[in-house]
Coordinates of C-alpha atoms and ligand atoms in Angstrom, one line a residue:
M1 CA 12.1 55.4 43.6
K2 CA 10.1 54.3 40.6
E3 CA 9.7 50.5 40.5
S4 CA 9.9 48.7 37.1
P5 CA 6.9 46.5 36.4
F6 CA 9.4 43.6 36.4
L7 CA 10.4 44.3 39.9
L8 CA 6.8 44.8 41.0
Q9 CA 6.0 41.4 39.7
W10 CA 8.9 40.0 41.7
Q11 CA 7.3 41.5 44.8
T12 CA 4.2 39.4 44.4
W13 CA 6.3 36.2 44.4
L14 CA 7.9 37.0 47.8
R15 CA 6.4 35.2 50.7
C16 CA 5.4 38.0 53.1
D17 CA 6.4 36.3 56.3
D18 CA 6.6 39.7 58.0
K19 CA 3.9 42.3 57.7
S20 CA 5.9 44.6 55.4
V21 CA 4.2 44.9 52.0
F22 CA 6.5 47.3 50.3
I23 CA 9.9 45.9 49.3
S24 CA 12.4 48.2 47.7
S25 CA 14.4 47.1 44.7
Q26 CA 17.4 46.7 46.9
A27 CA 15.5 44.5 49.3
V28 CA 14.4 42.4 46.4
T29 CA 17.9 41.9 45.2
V30 CA 19.0 40.8 48.7
R31 CA 16.0 38.6 49.5
L32 CA 15.9 36.8 46.2
V33 CA 19.2 35.2 46.9
N34 CA 17.4 32.7 49.1
P35 CA 15.0 30.7 46.8
V36 CA 13.0 29.5 49.8
E37 CA 11.5 33.0 49.9
I38 CA 10.1 32.7 46.4
E39 CA 6.6 31.5 46.2
M40 CA 5.9 28.5 44.2
F41 CA 4.5 29.0 40.7
E42 CA 1.9 26.5 39.7
I43 CA 1.7 25.3 36.1
K44 CA -1.9 24.9 35.1
R45 CA -1.8 25.2 31.3
I46 CA 0.9 23.8 29.1
C47 CA 1.4 24.5 25.4
C48 CA 3.7 22.3 23.3
I49 CA 5.0 23.6 20.0
G50 CA 5.6 20.6 17.8
A51 CA 3.3 17.6 17.6
G52 CA 5.9 15.1 16.5
Y53 CA 7.5 11.9 17.9
V54 CA 8.5 13.8 21.1
G55 CA 5.8 16.5 21.5
G56 CA 2.8 14.2 20.9
P57 CA 3.7 11.3 23.3
T58 CA 5.3 13.5 25.9
C59 CA 2.3 15.8 26.3
S60 CA -0.2 12.9 26.1
V61 CA 1.6 11.3 29.1
I62 CA 1.7 14.6 31.0
A63 CA -2.0 15.1 30.4
Q64 CA -2.8 11.6 31.6
M65 CA -0.6 11.9 34.7
C66 CA -1.7 15.4 35.6
P67 CA -5.5 15.6 35.0
E68 CA -5.7 19.1 36.5
I69 CA -3.3 20.5 33.9
T70 CA -4.6 21.5 30.5
V71 CA -2.2 20.5 27.7
T72 CA -2.5 21.8 24.2
V73 CA -0.1 20.5 21.5
V74 CA 0.2 22.7 18.5
D75 CA 1.8 22.3 15.1
V76 CA 2.0 24.2 11.8
N77 CA 1.3 21.0 10.0
E78 CA -2.5 20.7 9.7
T79 CA -2.5 17.2 8.5
R80 CA -0.6 16.1 11.5
I81 CA -3.0 17.8 13.9
K82 CA -6.0 16.3 12.1
A83 CA -4.4 12.9 12.5
W84 CA -3.8 13.5 16.3
N85 CA -7.6 14.3 16.5
S86 CA -8.6 11.2 14.6
D87 CA -8.6 7.4 15.2
T88 CA -5.4 7.1 13.2
L89 CA -2.6 8.8 15.0
P90 CA 0.2 10.3 12.9
I91 CA 2.8 8.2 14.6
Y92 CA 2.9 4.6 15.8
E93 CA 4.0 3.9 19.3
P94 CA 2.9 0.9 21.4
G95 CA 0.4 2.0 24.0
L96 CA 0.1 5.6 22.7
K97 CA -3.4 5.4 21.3
E98 CA -4.8 4.3 24.7
V99 CA -3.1 7.2 26.5
V100 CA -4.3 9.8 23.9
E101 CA -7.9 8.4 24.0
S102 CA -7.9 8.5 27.8
C103 CA -7.5 12.3 27.9
R104 CA -8.1 13.8 24.4
G105 CA -11.0 16.4 24.6
K106 CA -10.7 16.4 28.4
N107 CA -7.4 18.0 29.3
L108 CA -5.5 17.2 26.1
F109 CA -6.0 19.1 22.9
F110 CA -4.3 19.2 19.5
S111 CA -4.6 22.4 17.5
T112 CA -3.1 24.6 14.8
D113 CA -4.0 27.8 16.7
I114 CA -0.5 28.4 17.9
P115 CA -0.8 32.0 19.1
S116 CA -3.8 31.3 21.4
A117 CA -2.2 28.2 22.9
I118 CA 1.0 30.1 23.6
K119 CA -0.9 33.1 25.1
D120 CA -2.9 30.9 27.5
A121 CA 0.0 28.8 28.7
D122 CA 2.0 29.0 31.9
L123 CA 4.6 26.7 30.3
V124 CA 5.6 26.4 26.7
F125 CA 7.6 23.4 25.5
I126 CA 9.5 23.9 22.3
S127 CA 9.6 20.4 20.7
V128 CA 10.3 21.1 17.0
S129 CA 13.0 19.7 14.8
H130 CA 12.1 20.5 11.2
A131 CA 9.1 21.7 9.3
V132 CA 7.4 18.7 7.6
S133 CA 6.9 20.8 4.5
A134 CA 10.6 21.4 4.2
C135 CA 12.5 19.2 1.8
V136 CA 15.1 18.3 4.4
N137 CA 14.6 15.3 6.6
T138 CA 16.8 16.5 9.4
P139 CA 17.4 19.6 11.4
T140 CA 21.1 19.6 10.5
K141 CA 22.0 22.5 8.4
T142 CA 22.0 21.7 4.7
Y143 CA 23.5 25.0 3.5
G144 CA 26.2 27.6 4.2
M145 CA 28.6 27.5 7.2
G146 CA 28.5 24.3 9.2
K147 CA 26.6 22.6 6.4
G148 CA 25.9 18.9 7.2
R149 CA 26.9 19.2 10.8
A150 CA 25.7 22.3 12.6
A151 CA 22.2 22.3 14.0
D152 CA 19.7 24.3 12.0
L153 CA 18.1 26.4 14.7
K154 CA 15.8 28.3 12.4
F155 CA 12.7 26.5 13.6
I156 CA 13.6 27.0 17.2
E157 CA 14.4 30.7 16.5
S158 CA 11.1 31.2 14.8
C159 CA 9.3 29.6 17.8
A160 CA 11.1 32.0 20.2
R161 CA 10.1 35.0 18.1
Q162 CA 6.5 33.9 18.0
I163 CA 6.4 33.3 21.8
V164 CA 7.8 36.7 22.6
E165 CA 5.4 38.3 20.1
V166 CA 2.2 36.9 21.5
S167 CA 3.1 36.5 25.2
D168 CA 2.2 38.7 28.2
G169 CA 3.1 38.3 31.9
Y170 CA 5.1 35.4 33.3
K171 CA 5.8 32.2 31.3
I172 CA 8.3 29.4 31.5
V173 CA 9.7 28.5 28.1
T174 CA 11.3 25.1 27.9
E175 CA 13.5 23.5 25.3
K176 CA 12.5 20.0 24.8
S177 CA 14.2 19.7 21.4
T178 CA 17.8 18.5 21.4
V179 CA 19.8 21.6 20.8
P180 CA 23.4 22.6 20.6
V181 CA 24.9 23.9 23.9
R182 CA 24.0 27.5 24.5
A183 CA 20.8 27.4 22.4
A184 CA 18.9 28.6 25.5
E185 CA 21.2 31.6 25.5
S186 CA 20.1 32.4 21.9
I187 CA 16.4 32.0 22.9
R188 CA 17.0 34.3 25.8
R189 CA 18.7 37.0 23.7
I190 CA 15.7 36.9 21.3
F191 CA 13.4 37.4 24.3
D192 CA 15.5 40.2 25.8
A193 CA 15.8 42.1 22.5
N194 CA 12.0 42.0 22.0
T195 CA 10.7 42.3 25.6
K196 CA 7.8 44.4 26.7
P197 CA 7.2 45.9 30.2
S198 CA 4.6 43.3 31.2
L199 CA 6.7 40.3 30.1
N200 CA 8.8 37.9 32.1
L201 CA 9.9 34.8 30.2
Q202 CA 12.1 32.2 31.9
V203 CA 14.0 29.8 29.8
L204 CA 14.7 26.2 30.9
S205 CA 16.2 23.2 29.3
N206 CA 14.4 19.9 29.7
P207 CA 15.8 17.5 27.0
E208 CA 13.7 14.4 26.2
F209 CA 15.4 11.0 26.6
L210 CA 12.5 8.8 25.2
A211 CA 13.4 6.2 22.6
E212 CA 11.0 5.6 19.7
G213 CA 9.3 2.2 20.0
T214 CA 9.2 2.4 23.8
A215 CA 8.2 6.1 24.1
V216 CA 5.2 5.6 26.4
R217 CA 7.1 3.3 28.8
D218 CA 10.1 5.6 28.8
L219 CA 7.9 8.6 29.6
K220 CA 5.9 6.8 32.3
E221 CA 9.0 5.3 33.9
P222 CA 11.9 7.5 33.0
D223 CA 15.5 6.6 34.1
R224 CA 15.8 10.3 34.8
V225 CA 14.2 13.7 34.1
L226 CA 16.7 16.4 33.5
I227 CA 15.9 20.1 34.0
G228 CA 18.4 22.8 33.5
G229 CA 18.0 26.4 34.4
D230 CA 19.6 29.6 35.6
E231 CA 21.3 29.5 38.9
T232 CA 19.4 32.7 39.9
P233 CA 16.4 32.6 42.2
E234 CA 14.0 33.2 39.3
G235 CA 15.7 30.3 37.4
Q236 CA 15.3 28.1 40.4
R237 CA 11.7 29.0 40.8
A238 CA 11.0 28.0 37.2
I239 CA 12.9 24.8 37.7
R240 CA 10.7 24.0 40.8
A241 CA 7.5 24.7 38.9
L242 CA 8.5 22.2 36.2
C243 CA 9.8 19.7 38.8
A244 CA 6.3 19.8 40.3
V245 CA 4.7 18.7 37.0
Y246 CA 7.0 15.6 36.8
E247 CA 6.6 14.9 40.5
H248 CA 3.0 13.8 39.7
W249 CA 4.5 10.4 38.7
V250 CA 8.3 10.5 38.7
P251 CA 10.1 9.8 42.0
K252 CA 12.0 12.9 43.1
S253 CA 15.2 11.0 43.2
R254 CA 15.0 10.6 39.4
I255 CA 14.5 14.3 38.7
I256 CA 17.9 16.0 38.3
T257 CA 18.4 19.7 38.1
T258 CA 21.5 21.3 36.7
N259 CA 22.6 24.5 35.1
T260 CA 21.3 25.2 31.6
W261 CA 24.5 24.3 29.7
S262 CA 25.0 21.0 31.6
S263 CA 21.5 20.0 30.7
E264 CA 21.9 20.9 27.0
L265 CA 25.3 19.1 26.8
S266 CA 24.1 16.1 28.7
K267 CA 21.5 15.3 26.0
L268 CA 24.1 15.5 23.2
A269 CA 26.6 13.5 25.2
A270 CA 24.1 10.8 26.1
N271 CA 23.2 10.3 22.4
A272 CA 26.9 10.4 21.4
F273 CA 27.6 7.7 24.0
L274 CA 24.7 5.5 22.8
A275 CA 25.8 5.9 19.2
Q276 CA 29.4 5.2 20.1
R277 CA 28.4 1.8 21.8
I278 CA 26.7 0.7 18.6
S279 CA 29.6 1.8 16.4
S280 CA 32.0 0.0 18.8
I281 CA 30.2 -3.3 18.7
N282 CA 29.7 -3.0 14.9
S283 CA 33.5 -2.5 14.5
I284 CA 33.9 -5.7 16.5
S285 CA 31.4 -7.4 14.2
A286 CA 33.7 -6.8 11.2
L287 CA 36.5 -8.5 13.1
C288 CA 34.2 -11.4 14.0
E289 CA 33.3 -12.0 10.4
A290 CA 37.0 -12.1 9.5
T291 CA 38.1 -14.4 12.3
G292 CA 35.3 -16.8 13.0
A293 CA 34.3 -15.2 16.3
D294 CA 30.6 -14.5 16.9
V295 CA 29.8 -11.0 17.9
E296 CA 26.8 -12.1 20.0
E297 CA 29.0 -14.2 22.1
V298 CA 31.6 -11.5 22.4
A299 CA 28.9 -9.0 23.4
K300 CA 27.6 -11.3 26.0
A301 CA 31.0 -11.9 27.4
I302 CA 32.0 -8.3 27.6
G303 CA 28.5 -7.1 28.7
M304 CA 28.6 -9.3 31.8
D305 CA 31.3 -7.0 33.1
Q306 CA 29.3 -4.7 35.3
R307 CA 31.5 -1.7 34.3
I308 CA 30.5 -2.2 30.7
G309 CA 26.9 -3.5 31.0
S310 CA 24.9 -5.6 28.5
K311 CA 22.6 -3.0 27.0
F312 CA 23.1 -1.4 23.6
L313 CA 25.7 -4.0 22.5
K314 CA 23.7 -5.4 19.6
A315 CA 25.6 -5.5 16.4
S316 CA 23.5 -4.5 13.3
V317 CA 23.4 -3.0 9.9
G318 CA 24.0 0.4 11.6
F319 CA 22.1 2.9 13.7
G320 CA 19.4 5.2 12.3
G321 CA 16.8 7.5 13.6
S322 CA 16.4 11.3 13.6
C323 CA 18.7 11.8 16.6
F324 CA 22.0 9.9 16.8
Q325 CA 23.6 11.1 13.6
K326 CA 22.5 14.7 13.9
D327 CA 23.4 15.0 17.5
V328 CA 26.9 13.4 17.1
L329 CA 27.5 15.7 14.1
N330 CA 26.4 18.7 16.2
L331 CA 28.9 17.6 18.8
V332 CA 31.6 17.4 16.2
Y333 CA 30.8 20.8 15.0
L334 CA 30.7 22.2 18.5
C335 CA 34.2 20.8 19.2
E336 CA 35.6 22.2 16.0
A337 CA 34.1 25.6 16.7
L338 CA 35.7 25.5 20.1
N339 CA 39.0 24.6 18.6
L340 CA 39.0 21.0 20.0
P341 CA 39.9 19.1 16.7
E342 CA 41.1 15.9 18.5
V343 CA 37.7 15.6 20.3
A344 CA 35.9 16.4 17.1
S345 CA 37.6 13.7 15.1
Y346 CA 37.1 11.2 17.9
W347 CA 33.3 11.6 17.7
Q348 CA 33.4 11.8 13.9
Q349 CA 34.6 8.2 13.9
V350 CA 31.3 7.1 15.4
I351 CA 29.5 8.3 12.3
D352 CA 32.2 7.0 9.9
M353 CA 32.0 3.5 11.5
N354 CA 28.2 3.6 11.0
E355 CA 28.5 4.4 7.4
Y356 CA 31.2 1.8 6.9
Q357 CA 28.9 -0.8 8.5
R358 CA 26.1 -0.1 6.1
R359 CA 28.4 -0.1 3.1
R360 CA 30.0 -3.3 4.2
F361 CA 26.7 -5.1 4.5
A362 CA 25.6 -3.9 1.1
C363 CA 28.9 -5.0 -0.4
R364 CA 28.5 -8.5 1.2
I365 CA 25.1 -8.8 -0.5
I366 CA 26.6 -8.0 -3.8
D367 CA 29.6 -10.3 -3.3
C368 CA 27.5 -13.2 -2.3
L369 CA 25.1 -12.8 -5.2
F370 CA 28.0 -13.6 -7.5
N371 CA 29.3 -10.1 -7.6
T372 CA 26.4 -8.6 -9.3
V373 CA 22.8 -7.6 -8.4
T374 CA 22.0 -5.8 -11.6
G375 CA 18.5 -6.7 -12.6
K376 CA 18.2 -9.1 -9.7
K377 CA 15.1 -9.1 -7.5
I378 CA 15.9 -8.5 -3.8
A379 CA 13.2 -8.6 -1.0
L380 CA 14.0 -6.0 1.6
L381 CA 12.1 -6.6 4.9
G382 CA 11.8 -3.6 7.2
F383 CA 12.1 0.0 6.4
S384 CA 11.7 1.8 9.7
F385 CA 14.9 2.6 11.5
K386 CA 14.0 0.2 14.3
K387 CA 11.1 -2.0 15.3
D388 CA 7.8 -0.7 16.8
T389 CA 8.0 2.6 15.0
G390 CA 6.9 3.9 11.6
D391 CA 9.8 6.4 11.7
T392 CA 12.2 6.1 8.8
R393 CA 14.4 9.1 9.4
E394 CA 18.1 8.1 8.7
S395 CA 17.0 4.5 8.6
S396 CA 19.8 2.1 7.5
S397 CA 17.3 0.6 5.1
I398 CA 17.4 3.8 3.1
Y399 CA 21.2 3.5 2.6
I400 CA 21.1 -0.3 1.9
S401 CA 18.5 0.4 -0.7
K402 CA 20.6 3.2 -2.2
Y403 CA 23.7 1.0 -2.5
L404 CA 21.7 -1.8 -4.1
M405 CA 19.9 0.6 -6.4
D406 CA 23.3 2.1 -7.4
E407 CA 24.0 -1.4 -8.7
G408 CA 20.7 -1.7 -10.5
A409 CA 19.0 -4.2 -8.2
K410 CA 15.2 -4.4 -8.2
L411 CA 13.9 -3.9 -4.7
F412 CA 10.7 -5.3 -3.3
I413 CA 10.2 -3.6 0.0
Y414 CA 7.9 -4.6 2.9
D415 CA 7.4 -2.9 6.2
P416 CA 4.5 -3.6 8.6
K417 CA 4.1 0.1 9.7
V418 CA 5.8 2.4 7.1
L419 CA 3.5 3.9 4.5
K420 CA 4.3 3.3 0.8
Q421 CA 4.5 7.1 0.1
Q422 CA 7.1 7.5 2.9
I423 CA 9.3 4.8 1.4
I424 CA 9.1 6.4 -2.1
Y425 CA 9.7 9.8 -0.6
D426 CA 12.8 8.7 1.3
L427 CA 14.3 6.9 -1.7
S428 CA 13.5 9.8 -4.1
Q429 CA 15.6 12.3 -2.1
P430 CA 18.5 13.7 -4.2
S431 CA 21.1 12.3 -1.7
I432 CA 19.7 8.8 -2.4
S433 CA 18.6 8.8 -6.0
E434 CA 21.3 11.3 -7.0
D435 CA 20.5 12.8 -10.4
N436 CA 18.0 10.2 -11.4
P437 CA 14.8 10.3 -9.2
E438 CA 13.0 8.1 -11.9
R439 CA 15.1 5.2 -10.9
V440 CA 12.8 4.7 -7.9
S441 CA 9.8 4.0 -10.1
E442 CA 12.0 1.7 -12.2
L443 CA 13.6 -0.2 -9.4
V444 CA 11.4 -0.1 -6.4
T445 CA 8.1 -1.9 -5.6
I446 CA 6.4 -1.6 -2.3
T447 CA 4.5 -4.7 -1.2
S448 CA 1.9 -5.1 1.6
D449 CA 2.8 -8.7 2.2
P450 CA 6.3 -10.2 3.0
Y451 CA 5.7 -13.4 1.1
E452 CA 4.8 -11.4 -2.0
A453 CA 8.1 -9.5 -1.7
C454 CA 10.0 -12.8 -1.7
Q455 CA 8.4 -14.1 -4.9
S456 CA 11.2 -15.0 -7.3
A457 CA 13.7 -13.1 -5.3
H458 CA 17.4 -13.9 -5.3
A459 CA 17.8 -12.7 -1.7
L460 CA 15.9 -11.7 1.3
V461 CA 17.5 -8.8 3.3
I462 CA 16.3 -8.1 6.8
C463 CA 17.0 -4.5 7.8
T464 CA 14.6 -3.9 10.8
E465 CA 14.2 -6.2 13.8
W466 CA 10.4 -6.5 13.6
D467 CA 9.3 -9.4 15.8
M468 CA 7.1 -10.8 12.9
F469 CA 10.2 -11.5 10.8
R470 CA 11.1 -14.2 13.4
E471 CA 7.8 -15.9 12.8
L472 CA 7.5 -16.0 9.0
D473 CA 6.9 -19.3 7.2
Y474 CA 10.4 -19.8 5.8
E475 CA 9.6 -23.0 4.0
K476 CA 7.0 -21.1 2.1
I477 CA 9.4 -18.3 1.4
Y478 CA 12.1 -20.7 0.2
K479 CA 9.7 -22.3 -2.3
K480 CA 9.0 -18.8 -3.7
M481 CA 12.6 -17.7 -4.1
L482 CA 15.2 -18.4 -6.8
K483 CA 18.0 -20.8 -5.9
P484 CA 20.4 -20.5 -4.3
A485 CA 18.2 -18.6 -1.9
F486 CA 20.1 -16.1 0.3
I487 CA 19.1 -14.6 3.6
F488 CA 21.0 -11.5 4.7
D489 CA 20.1 -10.9 8.3
G490 CA 21.2 -7.3 9.2
R491 CA 19.6 -7.5 12.6
R492 CA 20.4 -11.0 13.9
V493 CA 16.7 -11.8 14.3
L494 CA 17.0 -15.3 12.8
D495 CA 19.9 -16.6 15.0
H496 CA 17.6 -19.2 16.6
L497 CA 16.6 -20.6 13.2
H498 CA 19.9 -21.0 11.5
A499 CA 19.9 -24.8 11.7
E500 CA 16.3 -25.0 10.5
L501 CA 16.9 -22.5 7.7
Q502 CA 20.0 -24.3 6.5
S503 CA 18.2 -27.6 6.4
I504 CA 15.5 -25.9 4.3
G505 CA 18.3 -24.9 1.9
F506 CA 18.9 -21.3 2.6
Q507 CA 22.4 -19.7 2.4
I508 CA 22.6 -17.5 5.5
E509 CA 24.7 -14.4 5.9
T510 CA 24.5 -12.4 9.1
I511 CA 26.3 -9.6 11.0
G512 CA 29.3 -10.5 13.0
K513 CA 29.3 -14.3 12.4
K514 CA 30.3 -16.6 9.7
V515 CA 27.5 -19.0 9.3
T516 CA 29.2 -22.0 7.8
S517 CA 27.0 -24.0 5.5
A518 CA 27.3 -27.1 3.5
R519 CA 27.7 -27.0 -0.3
I520 CA 24.8 -25.2 -2.0
P521 CA 22.2 -27.9 -2.5
Y522 CA 20.8 -28.5 -5.9
T523 CA 17.2 -27.4 -6.2
P524 CA 15.3 -27.2 -9.4
A525 CA 14.6 -23.5 -10.2
I526 CA 11.0 -22.4 -10.2
V527 CA 9.1 -22.1 -13.5
G528 CA 9.4 -18.8 -15.2
S529 CA 12.5 -17.7 -13.3
R530 CA 15.7 -16.3 -14.9
T531 CA 17.6 -19.5 -14.1
A532 CA 14.8 -21.7 -15.4
S533 CA 15.8 -20.9 -19.0
T534 CA 19.3 -22.2 -18.3
E535 CA 18.1 -25.5 -16.8
P536 CA 18.2 -28.6 -19.0
P537 CA 14.7 -28.9 -20.5
T538 CA 12.6 -31.6 -19.1
K539 CA 11.4 -34.5 -21.2
K540 CA 7.9 -33.2 -21.1
A541 CA 9.0 -29.8 -22.4
K542 CA 10.9 -31.5 -25.3
A543 CA 7.8 -33.4 -26.3
Ligands
LIG601 N1 12.4 11.4 17.9 C1 13.0 11.0 19.0 O1 13.1 9.8 19.3 C2 13.6 12.0 19.9 C3 13.9 11.7 21.2 C4 14.5 12.6 22.0 C5 14.6 13.9 21.6 N2 14.3 14.3 20.3 C6 14.4 15.7 19.9 O2 13.1 16.3 20.0 C7 13.0 17.2 18.9 C8 11.7 16.9 18.1 O3 11.9 15.7 17.5 P1 10.7 14.9 16.8 O4 11.2 13.5 16.5 O5 9.5 15.0 17.7 O6 10.5 15.8 15.5 P2 9.3 15.7 14.5 O7 9.8 16.2 13.2 O8 8.6 14.4 14.6 O9 8.3 16.8 15.1 C9 8.5 18.2 15.0 C10 7.2 18.9 14.7 O10 7.5 20.3 14.8 C11 6.6 21.0 13.9 N3 7.1 22.3 13.8 C12 8.3 22.7 13.2 N4 8.4 24.1 13.3 C13 7.3 24.5 13.9 C14 6.8 25.8 14.3 N5 7.5 26.9 14.1 N6 5.6 25.9 14.9 C15 4.9 24.8 15.1 N7 5.3 23.6 14.8 C16 6.5 23.4 14.2 C17 6.7 20.1 12.7 O11 5.7 20.4 11.8 C18 6.7 18.7 13.3 O12 5.4 18.2 13.3 C19 14.3 17.2 18.1 O13 15.1 18.2 18.6 C20 14.8 15.8 18.5 O14 16.2 15.8 18.4 C21 13.7 13.3 19.5

């Protein structure tokens, strides 16, 4: 009987605990049922396609924890790769620079030579979301069927095609990207339809749970590592090989293995649950503002119930980031496609509540500023979607800016980590600036100093919880602002300062609490301000 190369390769994985060397195809089928009989495959070279917020930190930590494994991170984006090879990394994450510098050039490499890195690798991670050159800022489809909700898998598909084209022999291909359930199946079908005699590609799912801002800590001390694969002996062998990589530093009890679909769905479900908690507490914040309750007190009281837990109960101006919205929308789409409309509309509410919270906050700013912000200067502090990252994808700041620009407000934006070009790019997107991209140059100024942003401003709006915003000199800010001077704290970072800020003279508006304040105190307006011209002229001016 003629053995296929595929089966011959299987023979080499079998532990020859008896003297028999030849194993017939039938014997292979029988013996492979017991995974113990399959020899361990050792991963020595890893390639990661996608040098973004996930691929870069994940592979840097793997390289640091596994000095005997060579890790190459590749990307189509030359600028990004150049930055990874420079002193200024393309992303900001606390502790990341030290990790990269400890192993770059030793067992960690960043390259644009994608085919060579794939060819050399035992394991290929797919960690792409969208091409940076593309005009969309999300991997959710922006066209055709499923527009706005379905995941756009074209980048993952193109990776799969490239892998099968340049590969030979045995390789484990692992989805790190968050993908819709059964994406692994699509990858496998592309492999099967393009296979060659020498090729054996195993597909695993290993979704990443890191959170931006704490990526290095999350990677070094993960709550869990999830690896999904086929329930066949080959699938189990690939899972073992990947487990062995993580076992360098993650306790075995935290490495969970499941079937592929459970792994894919777990990632979507985890993000949906996290987003849902934020929308739930945000919905309560609206009630608090209407009733006089304080959402922080409510969160503390309910979070002390161990069944609920205290984490992720922080009311805010709404969640952002590249993942929550797209993953919940993918889940909604999946439910609709599977004819589960009630489940779909349940999860859709999480998104709707988030949008409501952003709109509600913007409306409050407008209402408090005497029902109009047209031509008024507003200092917006924080543009990243959360602190300790420079990532602005789906940041609530973008939407608050949009609603204020729609009303003709003049925005002076400051963020300690986000580049000026990024802010301008985000606000110039058609969905934000609609049919008038010029309005960004008319209405938006980016400043490199928070005090400068507040000069002659009617209001200061905090959109990101950067620690530095707790420590600003608010006396100095107050003096610079027009009166009455408003603070809109969209992140509850100034709670501990309310009494002090009120005694300075600020009017404070925050999420989920009515900050009662005394009558607006009279303060002479600063010279040259809009209100200055309406003040009674001083004697000196008359003379
Ligand atoms: N950002 C997070 O916090 C986070 C956390 C967990 C999971 N995820 C998931 O991980 C995936 C990646 O997210 P990210 O934030 O790192 O995205 P990212 O946009 O920061 O990085 C993706 C990179 O892939 C590159 N790329 C796209 N197509 C490519 C191709 N064909 N060949 C080579 N490079 C290609 C892009 O140029 C880009 O640099 C997404 O599915 C996301 O949902 C993200």
